[in-house]
């Protein structure tokens, strides 16, 4: 039994992966991904998320020294906080659009 | 990926929601990365911390709003009244005239070569007839002012057409080839022609054998370009020759009209007659004797290409017997309607550049047949 569940689980994940890949491909092909990206960017600038993150970057730079800071330093130092700092409204709106797309194009 | 794989029925909402979240996270991560790259570049390029400059430096770069000065505080017409020293001639030149002066001074502008050529030609022609050297210098110095250019032009047109230099070079033309032609042409070119009225018959003939010679209506001067100059047709050239040398003295090598001219001995009689056969001969039947100038033109142009003879035709030698073997000429001899008088003209023709390549057909015997 355990094996059967495992088996099911595995097929499901591989199917999920397939599904994901297909969806991503569709997003890109139809230009929806680009549109979503632009929308997110605009919203983040509007809500001040970008400036917040820039301040964070400054701190990282001052910490590491202006000459030696690398992209990896910045990414590692900033991305987790960045993800957390996205306002809820923005997140909700984006998710809504994605769901709509999925609903429209996955049948 | 088939559509069936993506059917909703195969997935429950949670999975779909998870998928949506994944897509969302990807997007947010992209945004973060983009920002990091931007910031990193700004840091490395040095403009990330610009908004944190201190007050003092800010004051240094404030916008300037005074009259007579641009927003950076620079005066824009500072150099109008200044004078520069030319590195070439060490003269003091006004700044706004400096560039044109340098152009002429260094000989690198559009007209500087023309001016220099004119100056050389005028100094060549007037150095003998003029003892007034100072005058020349003045003109040379002011080559970039329009007034003195006009003066220079007038001076050149006054040169003596019968000056010793001129006729000497003309006489050379008869015996030798191109070596003398070019300098003469060069000398005459800028004045755009020769006046036929002042030339004697010998001079005229020698000019007409080497140059186009068509008289321009406005300037009454003879064209100094080659016999093939594109500006004038062969008809014009023939007309000029008829006009200048007498009705039957058309000296065009292409023409097949009766050539009667005296004044030349015929030591090269053979050569000349053979030459004339060459000229007169064409690819057409004997019936076209007078009108086939065009055809002879064609054959003229073809022949130098066809006949690359190892035995080059020198003007002075008459041992042209070797060329007898060229049956073509013998056949074509009929086309030329020339008499013995043609020999003299051919001598003039012989001085042209093209001639050396042509072979020497057989001697008087064939000629007699024609007559």
Short mmCIF file of N, CA and C in Angstrom, two decimals, chain B residues 41-180:
data_model
loop_
_atom_site.label_atom_id
_atom_site.label_comp_id
_atom_site.label_asym_id
_atom_site.label_seq_id
_atom_site.Cartn_x
_atom_site.Cartn_y
_atom_site.Cartn_z
N UNK B 41 25.42 47.61 -10.59
CA UNK B 41 26.04 48.38 -11.68
C UNK B 41 26.24 49.82 -11.26
N UNK B 42 25.23 50.39 -10.59
CA UNK B 42 25.36 51.78 -10.17
C UNK B 42 26.53 51.95 -9.20
N UNK B 43 26.71 50.96 -8.35
CA UNK B 43 27.82 51.06 -7.41
C UNK B 43 29.14 51.03 -8.17
N UNK B 44 29.26 50.07 -9.09
CA UNK B 44 30.53 49.94 -9.79
C UNK B 44 30.79 51.12 -10.71
N UNK B 45 29.76 51.70 -11.28
CA UNK B 45 29.94 52.85 -12.15
C UNK B 45 30.07 54.14 -11.39
N UNK B 46 29.76 54.09 -10.14
CA UNK B 46 30.01 55.25 -9.30
C UNK B 46 28.88 56.23 -9.18
N UNK B 47 27.69 55.88 -9.63
CA UNK B 47 26.62 56.86 -9.51
C UNK B 47 25.56 56.45 -8.50
N UNK B 48 25.87 55.49 -7.66
CA UNK B 48 24.84 55.03 -6.72
C UNK B 48 24.67 56.01 -5.57
N UNK B 49 25.76 56.61 -5.18
CA UNK B 49 25.70 57.46 -4.00
C UNK B 49 25.67 58.94 -4.35
N UNK B 50 25.25 59.27 -5.55
CA UNK B 50 25.28 60.66 -6.00
C UNK B 50 24.39 61.56 -5.17
N UNK B 51 23.31 61.03 -4.71
CA UNK B 51 22.40 61.91 -3.98
C UNK B 51 22.90 62.24 -2.58
N UNK B 52 24.07 61.75 -2.28
CA UNK B 52 24.60 62.02 -0.94
C UNK B 52 25.82 62.91 -0.98
N UNK B 53 25.97 63.70 -2.05
CA UNK B 53 27.12 64.60 -2.09
C UNK B 53 26.96 65.70 -1.06
N UNK B 54 28.07 66.19 -0.58
CA UNK B 54 28.01 67.23 0.46
C UNK B 54 27.65 68.58 -0.12
N UNK B 55 27.26 69.46 0.71
CA UNK B 55 26.80 70.77 0.27
C UNK B 55 27.87 71.53 -0.49
N UNK B 56 29.08 71.41 -0.06
CA UNK B 56 30.16 72.17 -0.69
C UNK B 56 30.31 71.83 -2.16
N UNK B 57 30.38 70.53 -2.43
CA UNK B 57 30.52 70.13 -3.83
C UNK B 57 29.29 70.52 -4.61
N UNK B 58 28.14 70.47 -3.96
CA UNK B 58 26.92 70.85 -4.65
C UNK B 58 27.03 72.28 -5.14
N UNK B 59 27.59 73.14 -4.32
CA UNK B 59 27.69 74.54 -4.70
C UNK B 59 28.58 74.72 -5.91
N UNK B 60 29.61 73.89 -6.01
CA UNK B 60 30.53 74.03 -7.14
C UNK B 60 29.83 73.83 -8.47
N UNK B 61 28.82 72.99 -8.46
CA UNK B 61 28.21 72.63 -9.74
C UNK B 61 26.84 73.22 -9.94
N UNK B 62 26.57 74.28 -9.24
CA UNK B 62 25.26 74.90 -9.41
C UNK B 62 25.12 75.52 -10.78
N UNK B 63 23.88 75.65 -11.21
CA UNK B 63 23.63 76.23 -12.53
C UNK B 63 23.91 77.73 -12.49
N UNK B 64 24.64 78.19 -13.49
CA UNK B 64 25.00 79.60 -13.56
C UNK B 64 23.99 80.34 -14.41
N UNK B 65 23.60 81.50 -13.97
CA UNK B 65 22.55 82.21 -14.71
C UNK B 65 22.97 83.63 -15.05
N UNK B 66 24.23 83.87 -15.32
CA UNK B 66 24.65 85.24 -15.64
C UNK B 66 24.60 85.47 -17.13
N UNK B 67 24.46 86.72 -17.52
CA UNK B 67 24.47 87.01 -18.96
C UNK B 67 25.89 86.91 -19.54
N UNK B 68 25.96 86.56 -20.79
CA UNK B 68 27.26 86.45 -21.46
C UNK B 68 27.99 85.17 -21.15
N UNK B 69 27.31 84.31 -20.42
CA UNK B 69 28.00 83.11 -19.96
C UNK B 69 27.01 81.96 -20.00
N UNK B 70 27.46 80.74 -20.34
CA UNK B 70 26.49 79.64 -20.39
C UNK B 70 26.29 79.07 -18.99
N UNK B 71 25.46 78.03 -18.89
CA UNK B 71 25.06 77.56 -17.56
C UNK B 71 26.23 76.92 -16.80
N UNK B 72 27.29 76.60 -17.52
CA UNK B 72 28.45 76.07 -16.81
C UNK B 72 29.41 77.17 -16.40
N UNK B 73 29.11 78.37 -16.82
CA UNK B 73 29.98 79.49 -16.47
C UNK B 73 31.05 79.77 -17.50
N UNK B 74 30.95 79.14 -18.69
CA UNK B 74 31.98 79.37 -19.71
C UNK B 74 31.54 80.47 -20.65
N UNK B 75 32.49 81.27 -21.08
CA UNK B 75 32.21 82.31 -22.07
C UNK B 75 32.29 81.67 -23.45
N UNK B 76 31.33 81.95 -24.30
CA UNK B 76 31.26 81.18 -25.55
C UNK B 76 31.90 81.85 -26.74
N UNK B 77 32.15 83.15 -26.73
CA UNK B 77 32.79 83.78 -27.89
C UNK B 77 34.14 84.37 -27.50
N UNK B 78 34.80 83.62 -26.68
CA UNK B 78 36.07 84.09 -26.15
C UNK B 78 37.12 84.23 -27.23
N UNK B 79 37.07 83.37 -28.23
CA UNK B 79 38.19 83.27 -29.16
C UNK B 79 37.99 84.04 -30.45
N UNK B 80 36.99 84.87 -30.47
CA UNK B 80 36.72 85.59 -31.71
C UNK B 80 37.83 86.55 -32.06
N UNK B 81 38.31 87.26 -31.07
CA UNK B 81 39.27 88.31 -31.39
C UNK B 81 40.70 87.84 -31.27
N UNK B 82 40.87 86.57 -31.01
CA UNK B 82 42.23 86.12 -30.80
C UNK B 82 42.91 85.88 -32.13
N UNK B 83 44.22 85.89 -32.08
CA UNK B 83 45.00 85.59 -33.28
C UNK B 83 45.85 84.37 -33.02
N UNK B 84 45.96 83.53 -34.07
CA UNK B 84 46.78 82.33 -33.91
C UNK B 84 48.00 82.44 -34.82
N UNK B 85 49.02 81.75 -34.43
CA UNK B 85 50.21 81.72 -35.27
C UNK B 85 50.19 80.42 -36.09
N UNK B 86 50.31 80.59 -37.39
CA UNK B 86 50.26 79.41 -38.25
C UNK B 86 51.56 78.62 -38.08
N UNK B 87 51.47 77.32 -37.83
CA UNK B 87 52.70 76.54 -37.61
C UNK B 87 53.50 76.35 -38.88
N UNK B 88 52.84 76.56 -40.01
CA UNK B 88 53.51 76.32 -41.28
C UNK B 88 54.28 77.54 -41.75
N UNK B 89 53.58 78.67 -41.81
CA UNK B 89 54.24 79.87 -42.35
C UNK B 89 54.54 80.89 -41.28
N UNK B 90 54.22 80.57 -40.04
CA UNK B 90 54.54 81.43 -38.90
C UNK B 90 53.98 82.83 -39.03
N UNK B 91 52.81 82.91 -39.58
CA UNK B 91 52.16 84.22 -39.63
C UNK B 91 51.06 84.26 -38.60
N UNK B 92 50.71 85.45 -38.23
CA UNK B 92 49.64 85.61 -37.26
C UNK B 92 48.31 85.76 -38.00
N UNK B 93 47.40 84.83 -37.77
CA UNK B 93 46.15 84.81 -38.53
C UNK B 93 44.98 84.96 -37.56
N UNK B 94 43.95 85.63 -38.00
CA UNK B 94 42.75 85.75 -37.16
C UNK B 94 42.15 84.36 -36.96
N UNK B 95 41.58 84.15 -35.78
CA UNK B 95 41.09 82.82 -35.42
C UNK B 95 40.04 82.32 -36.39
N UNK B 96 39.14 83.19 -36.82
CA UNK B 96 38.07 82.72 -37.69
C UNK B 96 38.57 82.43 -39.10
N UNK B 97 39.71 82.97 -39.47
CA UNK B 97 40.26 82.71 -40.79
C UNK B 97 41.33 81.62 -40.74
N UNK B 98 41.52 81.08 -39.55
CA UNK B 98 42.66 80.19 -39.41
C UNK B 98 42.49 78.90 -40.19
N UNK B 99 41.32 78.32 -40.12
CA UNK B 99 41.13 77.03 -40.79
C UNK B 99 41.30 77.12 -42.30
N UNK B 100 40.65 78.09 -42.97
CA UNK B 100 40.88 78.17 -44.42
C UNK B 100 42.33 78.47 -44.77
N UNK B 101 42.95 79.30 -43.94
CA UNK B 101 44.35 79.60 -44.23
C UNK B 101 45.20 78.36 -44.14
N UNK B 102 44.96 77.56 -43.14
CA UNK B 102 45.74 76.34 -42.95
C UNK B 102 45.54 75.38 -44.10
N UNK B 103 44.31 75.33 -44.57
CA UNK B 103 44.01 74.48 -45.72
C UNK B 103 44.90 74.82 -46.90
N UNK B 104 44.94 76.11 -47.24
CA UNK B 104 45.74 76.53 -48.39
C UNK B 104 47.23 76.41 -48.08
N UNK B 105 47.56 76.75 -46.87
CA UNK B 105 48.96 76.77 -46.48
C UNK B 105 49.57 75.39 -46.56
N UNK B 106 48.84 74.39 -46.12
CA UNK B 106 49.36 73.04 -46.13
C UNK B 106 49.09 72.32 -47.44
N UNK B 107 48.31 72.95 -48.30
CA UNK B 107 48.04 72.32 -49.58
C UNK B 107 47.09 71.15 -49.49
N UNK B 108 46.16 71.20 -48.55
CA UNK B 108 45.31 70.04 -48.37
C UNK B 108 43.84 70.32 -48.58
N UNK B 109 43.51 71.50 -49.03
CA UNK B 109 42.10 71.80 -49.20
C UNK B 109 41.61 71.37 -50.57
N UNK B 110 40.38 71.70 -50.84
CA UNK B 110 39.81 71.29 -52.12
C UNK B 110 40.46 72.01 -53.27
N UNK B 111 40.71 73.29 -53.13
CA UNK B 111 41.21 74.06 -54.26
C UNK B 111 42.70 74.31 -54.22
N UNK B 112 43.35 73.84 -53.18
CA UNK B 112 44.76 74.26 -53.07
C UNK B 112 45.61 73.68 -54.18
N UNK B 113 45.28 72.47 -54.64
CA UNK B 113 46.11 71.92 -55.72
C UNK B 113 45.89 72.71 -57.00
N UNK B 114 44.66 73.12 -57.22
CA UNK B 114 44.37 73.90 -58.42
C UNK B 114 45.13 75.21 -58.40
N UNK B 115 45.11 75.85 -57.28
CA UNK B 115 45.79 77.14 -57.18
C UNK B 115 47.28 76.95 -57.39
N UNK B 116 47.81 75.90 -56.78
CA UNK B 116 49.24 75.66 -56.90
C UNK B 116 49.61 75.40 -58.36
N UNK B 117 48.80 74.60 -59.05
CA UNK B 117 49.09 74.33 -60.46
C UNK B 117 49.09 75.60 -61.28
N UNK B 118 48.11 76.43 -61.00
CA UNK B 118 48.04 77.69 -61.74
C UNK B 118 49.26 78.54 -61.49
N UNK B 119 49.65 78.55 -60.26
CA UNK B 119 50.81 79.37 -59.93
C UNK B 119 52.04 78.86 -60.63
N UNK B 120 52.19 77.55 -60.64
CA UNK B 120 53.36 76.97 -61.30
C UNK B 120 53.34 77.31 -62.78
N UNK B 121 52.19 77.12 -63.38
CA UNK B 121 52.09 77.36 -64.82
C UNK B 121 52.37 78.81 -65.13
N UNK B 122 51.83 79.69 -64.33
CA UNK B 122 52.03 81.10 -64.63
C UNK B 122 53.48 81.48 -64.40
N UNK B 123 54.08 80.93 -63.39
CA UNK B 123 55.47 81.30 -63.17
C UNK B 123 56.34 80.72 -64.26
N UNK B 124 55.97 79.55 -64.80
CA UNK B 124 56.71 78.99 -65.94
C UNK B 124 56.61 79.89 -67.15
N UNK B 125 55.42 80.34 -67.43
CA UNK B 125 55.21 81.09 -68.67
C UNK B 125 55.64 82.53 -68.56
N UNK B 126 55.59 83.03 -67.38
CA UNK B 126 55.87 84.45 -67.28
C UNK B 126 57.26 84.73 -66.75
N UNK B 127 57.98 83.71 -66.37
CA UNK B 127 59.30 83.98 -65.81
C UNK B 127 60.22 84.55 -66.86
N UNK B 128 60.04 84.14 -68.11
CA UNK B 128 60.90 84.68 -69.16
C UNK B 128 60.43 86.04 -69.61
N UNK B 129 59.15 86.15 -69.77
CA UNK B 129 58.66 87.40 -70.33
C UNK B 129 58.53 88.48 -69.27
N UNK B 130 58.68 88.12 -68.07
CA UNK B 130 58.50 89.12 -67.01
C UNK B 130 59.73 89.19 -66.15
N UNK B 131 60.14 90.39 -65.93
CA UNK B 131 61.26 90.54 -65.02
C UNK B 131 60.81 91.03 -63.67
N UNK B 132 59.55 91.18 -63.56
CA UNK B 132 59.01 91.79 -62.36
C UNK B 132 58.70 90.72 -61.33
N UNK B 133 59.65 90.29 -60.62
CA UNK B 133 59.47 89.18 -59.69
C UNK B 133 58.61 89.54 -58.51
N UNK B 134 58.70 90.75 -58.10
CA UNK B 134 57.97 91.16 -56.91
C UNK B 134 56.47 90.99 -57.11
N UNK B 135 56.08 91.31 -58.30
CA UNK B 135 54.68 91.18 -58.61
C UNK B 135 54.18 89.75 -58.40
N UNK B 136 54.99 88.81 -58.88
CA UNK B 136 54.62 87.40 -58.73
C UNK B 136 54.44 87.03 -57.28
N UNK B 137 55.38 87.51 -56.47
CA UNK B 137 55.35 87.14 -55.05
C UNK B 137 54.05 87.59 -54.41
N UNK B 138 53.68 88.80 -54.76
CA UNK B 138 52.46 89.33 -54.15
C UNK B 138 51.28 88.42 -54.44
N UNK B 139 51.21 88.03 -55.67
CA UNK B 139 50.06 87.20 -56.05
C UNK B 139 50.14 85.86 -55.34
N UNK B 140 51.36 85.32 -55.26
CA UNK B 140 51.49 84.02 -54.62
C UNK B 140 51.07 84.06 -53.17
N UNK B 141 51.42 85.16 -52.53
CA UNK B 141 51.10 85.24 -51.11
C UNK B 141 49.62 85.32 -50.86
N UNK B 142 48.94 86.01 -51.73
CA UNK B 142 47.52 86.25 -51.45
C UNK B 142 46.64 85.24 -52.13
N UNK B 143 47.11 84.01 -52.22
CA UNK B 143 46.37 83.06 -53.05
C UNK B 143 44.99 82.79 -52.54
N UNK B 144 44.71 83.10 -51.28
CA UNK B 144 43.38 82.75 -50.82
C UNK B 144 42.41 83.91 -50.88
N UNK B 145 42.81 85.00 -51.39
CA UNK B 145 41.83 86.07 -51.53
C UNK B 145 41.34 86.09 -52.96
N UNK B 146 40.08 86.30 -53.09
CA UNK B 146 39.44 86.12 -54.39
C UNK B 146 39.99 87.10 -55.42
N UNK B 147 40.22 88.33 -55.00
CA UNK B 147 40.64 89.36 -55.95
C UNK B 147 41.95 89.00 -56.63
N UNK B 148 42.88 88.54 -55.87
CA UNK B 148 44.17 88.24 -56.49
C UNK B 148 44.09 87.01 -57.36
N UNK B 149 43.13 86.13 -57.08
CA UNK B 149 42.98 84.98 -57.96
C UNK B 149 42.54 85.45 -59.33
N UNK B 150 41.65 86.40 -59.34
CA UNK B 150 41.21 86.94 -60.63
C UNK B 150 42.39 87.57 -61.34
N UNK B 151 43.18 88.29 -60.61
CA UNK B 151 44.35 88.93 -61.23
C UNK B 151 45.25 87.88 -61.83
N UNK B 152 45.45 86.81 -61.07
CA UNK B 152 46.36 85.77 -61.56
C UNK B 152 45.83 85.19 -62.85
N UNK B 153 44.55 84.96 -62.92
CA UNK B 153 43.97 84.38 -64.12
C UNK B 153 44.23 85.29 -65.31
N UNK B 154 44.01 86.58 -65.14
CA UNK B 154 44.17 87.48 -66.28
C UNK B 154 45.60 87.45 -66.76
N UNK B 155 46.51 87.40 -65.84
CA UNK B 155 47.91 87.45 -66.24
C UNK B 155 48.25 86.27 -67.11
N UNK B 156 47.73 85.13 -66.78
CA UNK B 156 48.09 83.95 -67.56
C UNK B 156 47.56 84.03 -68.97
N UNK B 157 46.39 84.57 -69.14
CA UNK B 157 45.83 84.57 -70.48
C UNK B 157 46.57 85.55 -71.38
N UNK B 158 47.40 86.40 -70.81
CA UNK B 158 48.13 87.33 -71.65
C UNK B 158 49.40 86.73 -72.21
N UNK B 159 49.68 85.47 -71.89
CA UNK B 159 50.99 84.94 -72.28
C UNK B 159 51.11 84.91 -73.78
N UNK B 160 52.33 85.00 -74.25
CA UNK B 160 52.59 85.14 -75.67
C UNK B 160 52.44 83.78 -76.36
N UNK B 161 51.53 83.65 -77.28
CA UNK B 161 51.36 82.36 -77.94
C UNK B 161 52.52 82.01 -78.84
N UNK B 162 53.27 83.00 -79.26
CA UNK B 162 54.40 82.71 -80.13
C UNK B 162 55.71 82.70 -79.38
N UNK B 163 55.62 82.55 -78.09
CA UNK B 163 56.87 82.57 -77.33
C UNK B 163 57.72 81.38 -77.71
N UNK B 164 59.05 81.50 -77.58
CA UNK B 164 59.96 80.44 -78.02
C UNK B 164 59.64 79.11 -77.36
N UNK B 165 59.26 79.16 -76.09
CA UNK B 165 58.99 77.89 -75.41
C UNK B 165 57.90 77.11 -76.11
N UNK B 166 56.94 77.83 -76.57
CA UNK B 166 55.78 77.16 -77.14
C UNK B 166 56.11 76.43 -78.42
N UNK B 167 56.74 77.15 -79.36
CA UNK B 167 56.98 76.52 -80.64
C UNK B 167 58.03 75.44 -80.51
N UNK B 168 58.91 75.62 -79.58
CA UNK B 168 59.95 74.58 -79.40
C UNK B 168 59.30 73.26 -79.02
N UNK B 169 58.36 73.33 -78.13
CA UNK B 169 57.75 72.07 -77.71
C UNK B 169 56.90 71.49 -78.83
N UNK B 170 56.35 72.33 -79.64
CA UNK B 170 55.53 71.84 -80.74
C UNK B 170 56.38 71.08 -81.74
N UNK B 171 57.55 71.62 -82.02
CA UNK B 171 58.41 70.96 -83.00
C UNK B 171 58.81 69.60 -82.50
N UNK B 172 59.01 69.49 -81.25
CA UNK B 172 59.42 68.19 -80.70
C UNK B 172 58.37 67.14 -80.94
N UNK B 173 57.18 67.58 -80.98
CA UNK B 173 56.10 66.61 -81.05
C UNK B 173 56.19 65.76 -82.30
N UNK B 174 56.66 66.34 -83.36
CA UNK B 174 56.65 65.60 -84.62
C UNK B 174 57.52 64.37 -84.55
N UNK B 175 58.70 64.54 -83.97
CA UNK B 175 59.62 63.41 -84.00
C UNK B 175 59.37 62.42 -82.88
N UNK B 176 59.02 62.90 -81.74
CA UNK B 176 58.94 62.00 -80.59
C UNK B 176 57.50 61.79 -80.17
N UNK B 177 57.42 60.96 -79.20
CA UNK B 177 56.09 60.58 -78.77
C UNK B 177 55.68 61.31 -77.51
N UNK B 178 55.04 60.52 -76.71
CA UNK B 178 54.27 61.10 -75.61
C UNK B 178 55.08 61.94 -74.66
N UNK B 179 56.36 61.77 -74.59
CA UNK B 179 57.09 62.43 -73.51
C UNK B 179 56.87 63.92 -73.51
N UNK B 180 56.74 64.49 -74.67
CA UNK B 180 56.54 65.94 -74.71
C UNK B 180 55.09 66.33 -74.69
#
